[in-house]
């Protein structure tokens, strides 16, 4: 694991955007799995701007969902689908045939998970996963205690995720379960970038990056990822020893 500490959120976002762009430049057929959430928002805006300014094409890329709130419609502004559509897919005119999102309204979520696992295999695996870290140490919706051996699965969200998740929604929303790629997908991704910015992530960053890897802190999996890069700002890194 490599840890890159940047001055602030903007600088970390700039480097995360550059990393996605360079992955796509090196391999226009890249399979990308990009988290939703506040942390990577600016990185995606910068990525889209660079792609449009420098005519870097994402037309051959595949986009794989990392996760979704179960039962939340894709046109709800708090959903991961809405976030990715508005920030990335629409501005880059990504064709729907390139996009694989979880249908979290499906009556058969197990089938959704199976389809996603099969898609990832068919596409040759994920080239780049860009993840955030939750206040409870989750990555995707891999909540504390989750098995590291799971592929896509449905999971009961813990109290922290249910309450922190309200920030994405205009009105109070019942969040009970998530559908997510599993830690197996996280560890199998060829490159893993984890972003953490702001002082509120300092405690969890310390635990994930410097404490023994354990199922209680799923984001800690980055410590043992052979191509894991942490992009963190000085505020989130303030409790790190190194
Ligand atoms: C969202 C996701 C989550 C978030 C995490 C941090 O697709 O996978 O794990 O990355 O909850 O969210 P923010 O960035 O809003 O602090």
mmCIF file of C-alpha atoms and ligand atoms in Angstrom:
data_model
loop_
_atom_site.group_PDB
_atom_site.id
_atom_site.type_symbol
_atom_site.label_atom_id
_atom_site.label_comp_id
_atom_site.label_asym_id
_atom_site.label_seq_id
_atom_site.Cartn_x
_atom_site.Cartn_y
_atom_site.Cartn_z
ATOM 1 C CA UNK A 1 0.000 0.000 0.000
ATOM 2 C CA UNK A 2 1.193 3.433 -0.885
ATOM 3 C CA UNK A 3 -0.072 6.456 1.040
ATOM 4 C CA UNK A 4 -0.025 9.811 -0.724
ATOM 5 C CA UNK A 5 -0.747 12.707 1.589
ATOM 6 C CA UNK A 6 -1.904 15.884 -0.137
ATOM 7 C CA UNK A 7 -2.307 19.386 1.209
ATOM 8 C CA UNK A 8 -6.084 19.464 0.956
ATOM 9 C CA UNK A 9 -9.204 17.953 -0.551
ATOM 10 C CA UNK A 10 -8.764 19.819 -3.858
ATOM 11 C CA UNK A 11 -5.216 18.553 -4.354
ATOM 12 C CA UNK A 12 -6.179 14.974 -3.475
ATOM 13 C CA UNK A 13 -9.106 15.268 -5.910
ATOM 14 C CA UNK A 14 -6.829 16.560 -8.663
ATOM 15 C CA UNK A 15 -4.525 13.537 -8.259
ATOM 16 C CA UNK A 16 -7.413 11.075 -8.123
ATOM 17 C CA UNK A 17 -8.792 12.573 -11.344
ATOM 18 C CA UNK A 18 -5.360 12.290 -12.963
ATOM 19 C CA UNK A 19 -5.096 8.649 -11.907
ATOM 20 C CA UNK A 20 -8.400 7.759 -13.575
ATOM 21 C CA UNK A 21 -7.479 9.690 -16.704
ATOM 22 C CA UNK A 22 -4.099 8.019 -16.985
ATOM 23 C CA UNK A 23 -5.665 4.577 -16.488
ATOM 24 C CA UNK A 24 -8.022 5.280 -19.390
ATOM 25 C CA UNK A 25 -5.255 6.755 -21.560
ATOM 26 C CA UNK A 26 -3.112 3.655 -20.986
ATOM 27 C CA UNK A 27 -6.026 1.312 -21.551
ATOM 28 C CA UNK A 28 -9.062 2.768 -23.363
ATOM 29 C CA UNK A 29 -10.938 -0.495 -22.640
ATOM 30 C CA UNK A 30 -10.617 -0.046 -18.869
ATOM 31 C CA UNK A 31 -13.203 -1.466 -16.522
ATOM 32 C CA UNK A 32 -13.828 1.228 -13.930
ATOM 33 C CA UNK A 33 -15.632 0.959 -10.622
ATOM 34 C CA UNK A 34 -16.157 4.403 -9.122
ATOM 35 C CA UNK A 35 -17.717 5.018 -5.722
ATOM 36 C CA UNK A 36 -20.402 7.597 -5.148
ATOM 37 C CA UNK A 37 -20.288 9.959 -2.179
ATOM 38 C CA UNK A 38 -19.009 13.382 -1.204
ATOM 39 C CA UNK A 39 -15.324 12.458 -1.168
ATOM 40 C CA UNK A 40 -14.812 11.730 -4.894
ATOM 41 C CA UNK A 41 -17.287 14.316 -6.222
ATOM 42 C CA UNK A 42 -14.675 16.949 -7.068
ATOM 43 C CA UNK A 43 -12.312 14.310 -8.486
ATOM 44 C CA UNK A 44 -15.032 13.270 -10.946
ATOM 45 C CA UNK A 45 -15.761 16.885 -11.892
ATOM 46 C CA UNK A 46 -12.062 17.409 -12.611
ATOM 47 C CA UNK A 47 -11.849 14.104 -14.474
ATOM 48 C CA UNK A 48 -14.799 15.038 -16.687
ATOM 49 C CA UNK A 49 -13.349 18.488 -17.349
ATOM 50 C CA UNK A 50 -9.964 17.043 -18.346
ATOM 51 C CA UNK A 51 -11.595 14.379 -20.515
ATOM 52 C CA UNK A 52 -13.665 16.988 -22.357
ATOM 53 C CA UNK A 53 -10.884 19.598 -22.629
ATOM 54 C CA UNK A 54 -8.311 17.097 -23.841
ATOM 55 C CA UNK A 55 -10.737 14.874 -25.781
ATOM 56 C CA UNK A 56 -9.837 11.780 -23.812
ATOM 57 C CA UNK A 57 -12.380 9.182 -24.766
ATOM 58 C CA UNK A 58 -14.186 6.941 -22.270
ATOM 59 C CA UNK A 59 -16.230 5.442 -25.115
ATOM 60 C CA UNK A 60 -14.674 1.988 -24.756
ATOM 61 C CA UNK A 61 -14.649 1.877 -20.954
ATOM 62 C CA UNK A 62 -16.991 -0.217 -18.876
ATOM 63 C CA UNK A 63 -18.496 1.216 -15.689
ATOM 64 C CA UNK A 64 -19.347 -1.141 -12.858
ATOM 65 C CA UNK A 65 -21.377 -0.033 -9.846
ATOM 66 C CA UNK A 66 -19.736 -0.323 -6.467
ATOM 67 C CA UNK A 67 -22.954 -0.243 -4.493
ATOM 68 C CA UNK A 68 -26.521 1.023 -4.128
ATOM 69 C CA UNK A 69 -29.117 1.601 -1.421
ATOM 70 C CA UNK A 70 -31.709 -1.191 -1.593
ATOM 71 C CA UNK A 71 -35.182 0.058 -2.496
ATOM 72 C CA UNK A 72 -34.077 3.550 -3.531
ATOM 73 C CA UNK A 73 -35.070 4.573 -7.048
ATOM 74 C CA UNK A 74 -32.283 5.493 -9.452
ATOM 75 C CA UNK A 75 -33.845 8.899 -10.037
ATOM 76 C CA UNK A 76 -33.733 9.709 -6.321
ATOM 77 C CA UNK A 77 -30.967 12.301 -5.912
ATOM 78 C CA UNK A 78 -29.516 10.332 -2.976
ATOM 79 C CA UNK A 79 -28.943 7.152 -4.948
ATOM 80 C CA UNK A 80 -25.516 6.110 -6.174
ATOM 81 C CA UNK A 81 -26.973 5.677 -9.674
ATOM 82 C CA UNK A 82 -28.211 9.263 -9.750
ATOM 83 C CA UNK A 83 -24.816 10.506 -8.573
ATOM 84 C CA UNK A 84 -22.873 8.588 -11.230
ATOM 85 C CA UNK A 85 -25.339 9.436 -13.985
ATOM 86 C CA UNK A 86 -25.221 13.139 -13.307
ATOM 87 C CA UNK A 87 -21.565 13.533 -12.486
ATOM 88 C CA UNK A 88 -20.008 11.138 -14.971
ATOM 89 C CA UNK A 89 -22.237 9.322 -17.436
ATOM 90 C CA UNK A 90 -24.261 12.263 -18.753
ATOM 91 C CA UNK A 91 -21.399 14.760 -19.076
ATOM 92 C CA UNK A 92 -19.193 12.168 -20.796
ATOM 93 C CA UNK A 93 -22.089 10.867 -22.957
ATOM 94 C CA UNK A 94 -21.447 7.318 -21.810
ATOM 95 C CA UNK A 95 -23.601 4.840 -23.686
ATOM 96 C CA UNK A 96 -25.937 2.776 -21.494
ATOM 97 C CA UNK A 97 -24.369 -0.375 -22.973
ATOM 98 C CA UNK A 98 -21.165 0.560 -21.114
ATOM 99 C CA UNK A 99 -22.863 0.897 -17.730
ATOM 100 C CA UNK A 100 -23.622 -1.885 -15.237
ATOM 101 C CA UNK A 101 -25.471 -0.654 -12.168
ATOM 102 C CA UNK A 102 -27.312 -2.646 -9.507
ATOM 103 C CA UNK A 103 -31.087 -2.604 -9.886
ATOM 104 C CA UNK A 104 -31.773 -2.217 -6.196
ATOM 105 C CA UNK A 105 -35.543 -2.253 -6.809
ATOM 106 C CA UNK A 106 -35.381 -5.769 -8.221
ATOM 107 C CA UNK A 107 -37.538 -8.408 -6.562
ATOM 108 C CA UNK A 108 -34.591 -10.767 -6.974
ATOM 109 C CA UNK A 109 -31.534 -9.099 -5.509
ATOM 110 C CA UNK A 110 -29.610 -12.371 -5.401
ATOM 111 C CA UNK A 111 -29.978 -12.512 -9.171
ATOM 112 C CA UNK A 112 -28.714 -8.895 -9.408
ATOM 113 C CA UNK A 113 -25.619 -9.937 -7.464
ATOM 114 C CA UNK A 114 -25.083 -12.976 -9.667
ATOM 115 C CA UNK A 115 -25.437 -10.868 -12.822
ATOM 116 C CA UNK A 116 -22.907 -8.347 -11.528
ATOM 117 C CA UNK A 117 -20.384 -11.048 -10.617
ATOM 118 C CA UNK A 118 -20.781 -12.605 -14.065
ATOM 119 C CA UNK A 119 -20.372 -9.227 -15.777
ATOM 120 C CA UNK A 120 -17.143 -8.550 -13.920
ATOM 121 C CA UNK A 121 -15.767 -11.945 -14.959
ATOM 122 C CA UNK A 122 -16.911 -11.450 -18.553
ATOM 123 C CA UNK A 123 -15.219 -8.042 -18.713
ATOM 124 C CA UNK A 124 -11.937 -9.482 -17.430
ATOM 125 C CA UNK A 125 -12.063 -7.956 -13.948
ATOM 126 C CA UNK A 126 -11.991 -4.417 -12.622
ATOM 127 C CA UNK A 127 -8.970 -2.402 -13.737
ATOM 128 C CA UNK A 128 -9.464 0.488 -11.368
ATOM 129 C CA UNK A 129 -11.658 0.776 -8.318
ATOM 130 C CA UNK A 130 -11.879 4.178 -6.680
ATOM 131 C CA UNK A 131 -13.435 3.907 -3.251
ATOM 132 C CA UNK A 132 -14.148 6.155 -0.315
ATOM 133 C CA UNK A 133 -14.239 5.148 3.323
ATOM 134 C CA UNK A 134 -17.295 5.354 5.524
ATOM 135 C CA UNK A 135 -17.343 6.807 9.024
ATOM 136 C CA UNK A 136 -17.547 3.231 10.319
ATOM 137 C CA UNK A 137 -14.727 1.990 8.072
ATOM 138 C CA UNK A 138 -16.913 0.514 5.366
ATOM 139 C CA UNK A 139 -15.743 0.294 1.779
ATOM 140 C CA UNK A 140 -18.558 0.088 -0.706
ATOM 141 C CA UNK A 141 -21.285 -1.157 1.608
ATOM 142 C CA UNK A 142 -19.010 -3.737 3.183
ATOM 143 C CA UNK A 143 -19.943 -3.003 6.739
ATOM 144 C CA UNK A 144 -17.850 -3.912 9.802
ATOM 145 C CA UNK A 145 -17.932 -7.654 10.406
ATOM 146 C CA UNK A 146 -18.456 -8.581 6.748
ATOM 147 C CA UNK A 147 -16.716 -11.671 5.419
ATOM 148 C CA UNK A 148 -13.683 -10.899 3.255
ATOM 149 C CA UNK A 149 -14.674 -13.845 1.046
ATOM 150 C CA UNK A 150 -17.857 -12.359 -0.401
ATOM 151 C CA UNK A 151 -18.462 -11.205 -3.959
ATOM 152 C CA UNK A 152 -21.625 -9.145 -4.646
ATOM 153 C CA UNK A 153 -24.131 -9.368 -1.836
ATOM 154 C CA UNK A 154 -26.962 -7.695 0.016
ATOM 155 C CA UNK A 155 -26.124 -6.466 3.477
ATOM 156 C CA UNK A 156 -27.939 -4.919 6.416
ATOM 157 C CA UNK A 157 -26.624 -1.420 6.901
ATOM 158 C CA UNK A 158 -25.336 -0.530 10.313
ATOM 159 C CA UNK A 159 -26.611 2.411 12.346
ATOM 160 C CA UNK A 160 -23.763 4.715 11.345
ATOM 161 C CA UNK A 161 -24.342 4.154 7.638
ATOM 162 C CA UNK A 162 -28.109 4.636 8.001
ATOM 163 C CA UNK A 163 -27.716 7.944 9.781
ATOM 164 C CA UNK A 164 -24.693 9.327 7.885
ATOM 165 C CA UNK A 165 -26.405 8.312 4.619
ATOM 166 C CA UNK A 166 -29.188 10.832 5.277
ATOM 167 C CA UNK A 167 -26.829 13.563 4.061
ATOM 168 C CA UNK A 168 -27.391 12.453 0.456
ATOM 169 C CA UNK A 169 -31.194 12.761 0.610
ATOM 170 C CA UNK A 170 -33.439 15.828 0.518
ATOM 171 C CA UNK A 171 -35.798 14.335 3.101
ATOM 172 C CA UNK A 172 -35.436 11.721 5.811
ATOM 173 C CA UNK A 173 -35.213 8.328 4.073
ATOM 174 C CA UNK A 174 -35.391 4.812 5.463
ATOM 175 C CA UNK A 175 -32.095 3.114 4.620
ATOM 176 C CA UNK A 176 -32.002 -0.492 5.681
ATOM 177 C CA UNK A 177 -29.950 -2.557 3.259
ATOM 178 C CA UNK A 178 -27.284 -2.059 0.649
ATOM 179 C CA UNK A 179 -26.313 -4.082 -2.396
ATOM 180 C CA UNK A 180 -22.593 -3.999 -2.945
ATOM 181 C CA UNK A 181 -19.562 -5.516 -4.542
ATOM 182 C CA UNK A 182 -17.858 -7.628 -1.913
ATOM 183 C CA UNK A 183 -14.375 -7.460 -0.443
ATOM 184 C CA UNK A 184 -13.333 -10.162 -2.922
ATOM 185 C CA UNK A 185 -14.010 -7.700 -5.727
ATOM 186 C CA UNK A 186 -12.151 -4.996 -3.834
ATOM 187 C CA UNK A 187 -9.084 -7.178 -3.379
ATOM 188 C CA UNK A 188 -9.267 -8.564 -6.931
ATOM 189 C CA UNK A 189 -9.395 -5.135 -8.555
ATOM 190 C CA UNK A 190 -6.147 -4.552 -10.400
ATOM 191 C CA UNK A 191 -5.699 -1.085 -8.929
ATOM 192 C CA UNK A 192 -7.400 0.213 -5.803
ATOM 193 C CA UNK A 193 -7.464 3.882 -4.925
ATOM 194 C CA UNK A 194 -9.000 4.854 -1.620
ATOM 195 C CA UNK A 195 -9.713 8.518 -0.976
ATOM 196 C CA UNK A 196 -10.148 9.989 2.486
ATOM 197 C CA UNK A 197 -10.347 13.701 3.108
ATOM 198 C CA UNK A 198 -11.313 16.040 5.919
ATOM 199 C CA UNK A 199 -10.785 15.863 9.677
ATOM 200 C CA UNK A 200 -13.934 13.779 10.186
ATOM 201 C CA UNK A 201 -12.174 10.867 8.455
ATOM 202 C CA UNK A 202 -9.006 11.137 10.576
ATOM 203 C CA UNK A 203 -9.981 8.513 13.170
ATOM 204 C CA UNK A 204 -11.177 5.977 10.673
ATOM 205 C CA UNK A 205 -8.132 6.564 8.427
ATOM 206 C CA UNK A 206 -5.825 5.879 11.348
ATOM 207 C CA UNK A 207 -7.618 2.627 12.143
ATOM 208 C CA UNK A 208 -7.891 1.473 8.531
ATOM 209 C CA UNK A 209 -4.328 2.296 7.574
ATOM 210 C CA UNK A 210 -2.307 1.612 10.690
ATOM 211 C CA UNK A 211 -4.135 -0.937 12.778
ATOM 212 C CA UNK A 212 -4.065 -4.666 12.185
ATOM 213 C CA UNK A 213 -6.291 -5.685 9.267
ATOM 214 C CA UNK A 214 -9.539 -7.035 10.695
ATOM 215 C CA UNK A 215 -13.143 -7.631 9.664
ATOM 216 C CA UNK A 216 -14.129 -4.805 12.021
ATOM 217 C CA UNK A 217 -12.504 -2.279 9.686
ATOM 218 C CA UNK A 218 -13.237 -3.409 6.095
ATOM 219 C CA UNK A 219 -11.368 -0.469 4.507
ATOM 220 C CA UNK A 220 -8.203 -1.859 6.119
ATOM 221 C CA UNK A 221 -8.139 -4.328 3.228
ATOM 222 C CA UNK A 222 -6.194 -1.698 1.293
ATOM 223 C CA UNK A 223 -3.174 -2.446 3.485
ATOM 224 C CA UNK A 224 -2.814 -5.837 1.831
ATOM 225 C CA UNK A 225 -3.762 -4.813 -1.708
ATOM 226 C CA UNK A 226 -0.716 -5.147 -3.971
ATOM 227 C CA UNK A 227 -1.715 -2.075 -5.990
ATOM 228 C CA UNK A 228 -3.416 -0.063 -3.267
ATOM 229 C CA UNK A 229 -2.953 3.699 -3.211
ATOM 230 C CA UNK A 230 -4.435 5.882 -0.506
ATOM 231 C CA UNK A 231 -5.058 9.473 -1.524
ATOM 232 C CA UNK A 232 -5.568 11.372 1.656
ATOM 233 C CA UNK A 233 -5.380 15.011 2.663
ATOM 234 C CA UNK A 234 -3.490 16.435 5.623
ATOM 235 C CA UNK A 235 -6.616 16.733 7.760
ATOM 236 C CA UNK A 236 -7.608 13.089 7.341
ATOM 237 C CA UNK A 237 -3.968 12.047 7.805
ATOM 238 C CA UNK A 238 -3.451 13.997 11.024
ATOM 239 C CA UNK A 239 -3.371 10.921 13.304
ATOM 240 C CA UNK A 240 -1.143 8.806 11.033
ATOM 241 C CA UNK A 241 2.241 7.976 12.488
ATOM 242 C CA UNK A 242 4.045 7.876 9.157
HETATM 243 C C1 LIG B 1 -20.553 5.023 -1.999
HETATM 244 C C2 LIG B 1 -19.687 4.160 -1.179
HETATM 245 C C3 LIG B 1 -19.437 4.469 0.238
HETATM 246 C C4 LIG B 1 -18.763 5.828 0.419
HETATM 247 C C5 LIG B 1 -18.462 6.118 1.879
HETATM 248 C C6 LIG B 1 -17.895 7.512 2.081
HETATM 249 O O1 LIG B 1 -20.672 4.502 -3.299
HETATM 250 O O2 LIG B 1 -19.196 3.174 -1.665
HETATM 251 O O3 LIG B 1 -18.645 3.472 0.791
HETATM 252 O O4 LIG B 1 -17.557 5.841 -0.316
HETATM 253 O O5 LIG B 1 -19.619 5.985 2.652
HETATM 254 O O6 LIG B 1 -18.844 8.459 1.708
HETATM 255 P P1 LIG B 1 -18.493 10.006 1.626
HETATM 256 O O7 LIG B 1 -17.491 10.131 0.516
HETATM 257 O O8 LIG B 1 -19.781 10.697 1.318
HETATM 258 O O9 LIG B 1 -17.895 10.384 2.934
#
